PDB file of C-alpha atoms in Angstrom:
ATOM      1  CA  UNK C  16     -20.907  -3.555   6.733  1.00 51.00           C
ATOM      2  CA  UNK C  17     -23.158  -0.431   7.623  1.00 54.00           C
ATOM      3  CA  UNK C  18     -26.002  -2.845   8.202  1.00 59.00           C
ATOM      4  CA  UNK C  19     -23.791  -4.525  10.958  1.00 54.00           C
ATOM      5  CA  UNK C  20     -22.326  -1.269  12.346  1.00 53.00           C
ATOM      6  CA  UNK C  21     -26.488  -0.155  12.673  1.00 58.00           C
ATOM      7  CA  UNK C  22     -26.687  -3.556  14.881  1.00 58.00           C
ATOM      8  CA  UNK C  23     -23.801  -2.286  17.055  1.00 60.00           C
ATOM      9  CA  UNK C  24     -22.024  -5.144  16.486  1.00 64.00           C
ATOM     10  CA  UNK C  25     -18.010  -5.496  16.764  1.00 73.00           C
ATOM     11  CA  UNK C  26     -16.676  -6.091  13.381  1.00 74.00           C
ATOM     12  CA  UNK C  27     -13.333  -7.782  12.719  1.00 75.00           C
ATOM     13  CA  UNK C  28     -12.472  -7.643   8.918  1.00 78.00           C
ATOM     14  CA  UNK C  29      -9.027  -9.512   7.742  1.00 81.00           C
ATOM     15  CA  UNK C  30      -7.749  -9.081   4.934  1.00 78.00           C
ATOM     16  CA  UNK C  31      -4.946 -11.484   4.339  1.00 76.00           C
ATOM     17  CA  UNK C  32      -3.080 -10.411   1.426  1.00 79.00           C
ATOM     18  CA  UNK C  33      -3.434  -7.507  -0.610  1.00 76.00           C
ATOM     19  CA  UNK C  34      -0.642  -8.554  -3.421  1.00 74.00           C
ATOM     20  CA  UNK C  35      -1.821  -8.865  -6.789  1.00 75.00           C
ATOM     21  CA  UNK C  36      -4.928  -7.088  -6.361  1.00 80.00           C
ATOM     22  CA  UNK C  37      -6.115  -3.749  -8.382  1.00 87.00           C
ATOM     23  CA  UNK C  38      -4.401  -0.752  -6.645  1.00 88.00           C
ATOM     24  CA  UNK C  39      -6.983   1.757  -6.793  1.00 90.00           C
ATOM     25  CA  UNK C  40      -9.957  -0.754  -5.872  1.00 90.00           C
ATOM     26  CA  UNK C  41      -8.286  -2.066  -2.829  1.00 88.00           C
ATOM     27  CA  UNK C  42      -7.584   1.913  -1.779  1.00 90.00           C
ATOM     28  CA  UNK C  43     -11.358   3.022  -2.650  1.00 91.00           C
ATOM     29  CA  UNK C  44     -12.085   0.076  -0.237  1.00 88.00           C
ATOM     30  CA  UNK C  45     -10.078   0.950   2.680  1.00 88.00           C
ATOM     31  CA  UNK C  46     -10.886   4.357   2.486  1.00 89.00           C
ATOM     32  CA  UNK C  47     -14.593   3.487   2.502  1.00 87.00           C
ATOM     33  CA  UNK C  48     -13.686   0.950   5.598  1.00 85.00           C
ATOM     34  CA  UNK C  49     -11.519   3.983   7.369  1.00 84.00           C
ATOM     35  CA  UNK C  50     -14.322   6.515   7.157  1.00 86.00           C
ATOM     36  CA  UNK C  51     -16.477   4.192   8.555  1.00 82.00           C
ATOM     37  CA  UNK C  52     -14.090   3.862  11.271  1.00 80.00           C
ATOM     38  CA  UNK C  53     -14.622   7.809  11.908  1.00 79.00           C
ATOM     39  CA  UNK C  54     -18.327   6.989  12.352  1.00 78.00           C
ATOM     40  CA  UNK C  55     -18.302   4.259  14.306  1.00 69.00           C
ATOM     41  CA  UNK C  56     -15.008   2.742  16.377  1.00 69.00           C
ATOM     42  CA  UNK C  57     -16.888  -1.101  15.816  1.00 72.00           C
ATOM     43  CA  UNK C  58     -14.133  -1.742  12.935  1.00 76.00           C
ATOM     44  CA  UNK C  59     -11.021  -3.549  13.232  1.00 81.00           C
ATOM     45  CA  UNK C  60      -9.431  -3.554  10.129  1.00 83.00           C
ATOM     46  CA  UNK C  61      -6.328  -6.022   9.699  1.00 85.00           C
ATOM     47  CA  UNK C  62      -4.217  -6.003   6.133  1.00 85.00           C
ATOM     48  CA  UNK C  63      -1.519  -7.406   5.421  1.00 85.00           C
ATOM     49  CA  UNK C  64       0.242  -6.681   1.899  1.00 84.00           C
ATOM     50  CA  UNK C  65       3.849  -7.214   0.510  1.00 82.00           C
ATOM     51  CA  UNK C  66       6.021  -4.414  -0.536  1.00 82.00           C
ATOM     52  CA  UNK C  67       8.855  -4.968  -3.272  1.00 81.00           C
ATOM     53  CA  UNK C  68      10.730  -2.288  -4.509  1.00 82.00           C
ATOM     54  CA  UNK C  69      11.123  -3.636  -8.516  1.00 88.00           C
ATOM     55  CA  UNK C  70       6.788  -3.819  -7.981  1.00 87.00           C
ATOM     56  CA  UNK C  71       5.299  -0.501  -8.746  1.00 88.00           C
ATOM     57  CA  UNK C  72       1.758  -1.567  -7.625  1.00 87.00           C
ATOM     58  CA  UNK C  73       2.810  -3.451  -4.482  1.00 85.00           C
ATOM     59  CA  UNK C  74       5.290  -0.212  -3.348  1.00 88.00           C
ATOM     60  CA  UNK C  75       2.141   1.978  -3.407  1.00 88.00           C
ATOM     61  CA  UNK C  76      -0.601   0.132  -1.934  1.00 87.00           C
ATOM     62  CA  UNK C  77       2.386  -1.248   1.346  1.00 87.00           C
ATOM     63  CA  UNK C  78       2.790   3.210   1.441  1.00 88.00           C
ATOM     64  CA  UNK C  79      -0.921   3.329   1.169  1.00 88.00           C
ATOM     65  CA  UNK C  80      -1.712   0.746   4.199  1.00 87.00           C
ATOM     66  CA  UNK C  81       1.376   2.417   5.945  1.00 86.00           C
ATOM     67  CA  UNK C  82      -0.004   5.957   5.923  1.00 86.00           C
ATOM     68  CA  UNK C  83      -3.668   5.153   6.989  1.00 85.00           C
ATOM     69  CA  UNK C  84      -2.736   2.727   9.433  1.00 87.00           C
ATOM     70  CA  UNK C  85      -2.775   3.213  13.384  1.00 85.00           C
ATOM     71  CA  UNK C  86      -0.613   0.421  14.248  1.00 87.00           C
ATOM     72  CA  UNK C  87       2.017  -0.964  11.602  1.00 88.00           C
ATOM     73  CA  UNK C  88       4.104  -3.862  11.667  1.00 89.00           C
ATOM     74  CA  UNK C  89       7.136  -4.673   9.423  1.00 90.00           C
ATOM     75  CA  UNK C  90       8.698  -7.824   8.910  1.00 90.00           C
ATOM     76  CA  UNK C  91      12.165  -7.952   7.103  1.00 90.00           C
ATOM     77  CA  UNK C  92      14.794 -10.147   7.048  1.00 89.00           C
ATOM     78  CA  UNK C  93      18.160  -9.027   7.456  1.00 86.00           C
ATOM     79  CA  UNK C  94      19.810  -6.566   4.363  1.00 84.00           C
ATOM     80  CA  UNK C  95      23.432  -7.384   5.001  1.00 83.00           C
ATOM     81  CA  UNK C  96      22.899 -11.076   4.322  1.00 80.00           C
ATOM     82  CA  UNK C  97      23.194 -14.199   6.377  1.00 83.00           C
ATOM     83  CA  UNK C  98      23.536 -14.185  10.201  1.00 84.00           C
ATOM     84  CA  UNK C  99      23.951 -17.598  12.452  1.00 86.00           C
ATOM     85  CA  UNK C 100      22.076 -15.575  15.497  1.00 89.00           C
ATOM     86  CA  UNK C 101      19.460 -13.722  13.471  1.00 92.00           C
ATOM     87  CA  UNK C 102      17.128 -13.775  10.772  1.00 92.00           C
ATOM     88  CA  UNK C 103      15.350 -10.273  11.018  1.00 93.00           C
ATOM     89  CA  UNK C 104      13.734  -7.520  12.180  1.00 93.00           C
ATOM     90  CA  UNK C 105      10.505  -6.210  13.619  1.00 93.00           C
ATOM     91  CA  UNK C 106       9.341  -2.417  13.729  1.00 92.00           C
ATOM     92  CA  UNK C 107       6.155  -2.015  15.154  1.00 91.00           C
ATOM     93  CA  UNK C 108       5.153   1.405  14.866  1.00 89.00           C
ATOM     94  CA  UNK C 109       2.186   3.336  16.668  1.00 87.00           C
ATOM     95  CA  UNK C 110       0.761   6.268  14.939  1.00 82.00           C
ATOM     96  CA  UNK C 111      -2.029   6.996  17.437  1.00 79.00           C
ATOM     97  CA  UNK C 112       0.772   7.782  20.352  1.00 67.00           C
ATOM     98  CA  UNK C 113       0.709  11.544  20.633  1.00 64.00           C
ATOM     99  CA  UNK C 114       1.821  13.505  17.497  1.00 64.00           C
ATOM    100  CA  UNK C 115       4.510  11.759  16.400  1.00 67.00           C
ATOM    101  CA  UNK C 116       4.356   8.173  15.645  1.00 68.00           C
ATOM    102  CA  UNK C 117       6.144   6.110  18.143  1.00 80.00           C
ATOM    103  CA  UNK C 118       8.728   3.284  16.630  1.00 86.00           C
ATOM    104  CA  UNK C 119       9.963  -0.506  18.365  1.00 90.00           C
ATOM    105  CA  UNK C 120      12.333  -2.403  16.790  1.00 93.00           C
ATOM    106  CA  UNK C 121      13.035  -6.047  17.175  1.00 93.00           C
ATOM    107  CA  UNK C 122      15.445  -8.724  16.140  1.00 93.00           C
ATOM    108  CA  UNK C 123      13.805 -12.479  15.444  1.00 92.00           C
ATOM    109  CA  UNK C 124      15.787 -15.690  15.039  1.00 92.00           C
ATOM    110  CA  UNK C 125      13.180 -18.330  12.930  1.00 91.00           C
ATOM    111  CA  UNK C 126      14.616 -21.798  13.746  1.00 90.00           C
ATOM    112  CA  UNK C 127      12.591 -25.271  13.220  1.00 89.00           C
ATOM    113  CA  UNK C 128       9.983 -24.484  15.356  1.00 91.00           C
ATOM    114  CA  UNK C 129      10.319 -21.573  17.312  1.00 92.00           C
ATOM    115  CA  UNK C 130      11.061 -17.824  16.770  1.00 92.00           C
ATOM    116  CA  UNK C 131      12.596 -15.811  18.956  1.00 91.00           C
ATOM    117  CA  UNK C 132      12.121 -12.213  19.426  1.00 92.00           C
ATOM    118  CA  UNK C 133      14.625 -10.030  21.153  1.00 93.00           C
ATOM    119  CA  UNK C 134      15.683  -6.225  21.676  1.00 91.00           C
ATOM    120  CA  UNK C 135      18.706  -5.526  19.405  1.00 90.00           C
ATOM    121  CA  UNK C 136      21.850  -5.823  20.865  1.00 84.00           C
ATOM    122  CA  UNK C 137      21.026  -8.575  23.192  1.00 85.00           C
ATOM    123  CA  UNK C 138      21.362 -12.111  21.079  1.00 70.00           C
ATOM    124  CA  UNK C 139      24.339 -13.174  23.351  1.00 58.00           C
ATOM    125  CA  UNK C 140      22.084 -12.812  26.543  1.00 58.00           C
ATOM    126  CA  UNK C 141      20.870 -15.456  28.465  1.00 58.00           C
ATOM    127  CA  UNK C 142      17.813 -15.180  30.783  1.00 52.00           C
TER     128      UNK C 142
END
């Protein structure tokens, strides 16, 4: 990587899914790609990881990714069960606006091959 960022090139690095790997390897690692952010804004770092609560390992690397990330998305489906007009929510939340991190939420309905995303609330409209 530090060859690359001495070529000035833009680097992209995805990292799909962080389940199942060793905690404090994966954390070394994205602290080493974060302070190389610092040095140099060429990194884009994508992760995406799962977070159960019964998984010790998975609950503190989705905190760690959570913390250290400028722009977080969560996915979740609904807690109080099934609904016939949607299937979850969206949070995207920006922690580089201002000091305080600055929160969206939106509702998604998943059907065959679609998915719709819409402010909460406003299911019943229709544009």
């Amino acid at each position: 990587l530090r060859r690359a960022f001495n070529a000035q090139r833009l680097i992209y690095l995805r990292w799909i899914d962080l389940s199942g790997a060793d905690v404090t390897q994966v954390v070394t690692f994205l602290q080493c790609c974060r302070a190389l952010q610092e040095t140099d804004r060429g990194l884009a770092l994508v992760v995406c990881t799962h977070r159960s609560e019964e998984n010790r390992d998975q609950k503190l690397l989705a905190d760690f990714v959570a913390h250290t990330a400028d722009y977080r998305m969560t996915i979740a489906g609904l807690k109080t069960g099934f609904s016939a007009t949607v299937t979850g929510s969206v949070e995207i939340v920006d922690n580089l606006e201002s000091d305080q991190s600055a929160s969206r939420l939106f509702h998604f309905k998943l059907s065959d091959r679609q998915v719709r995303v819409f402010a909460p609330g406003s299911v019943g409209i229709r544009t």
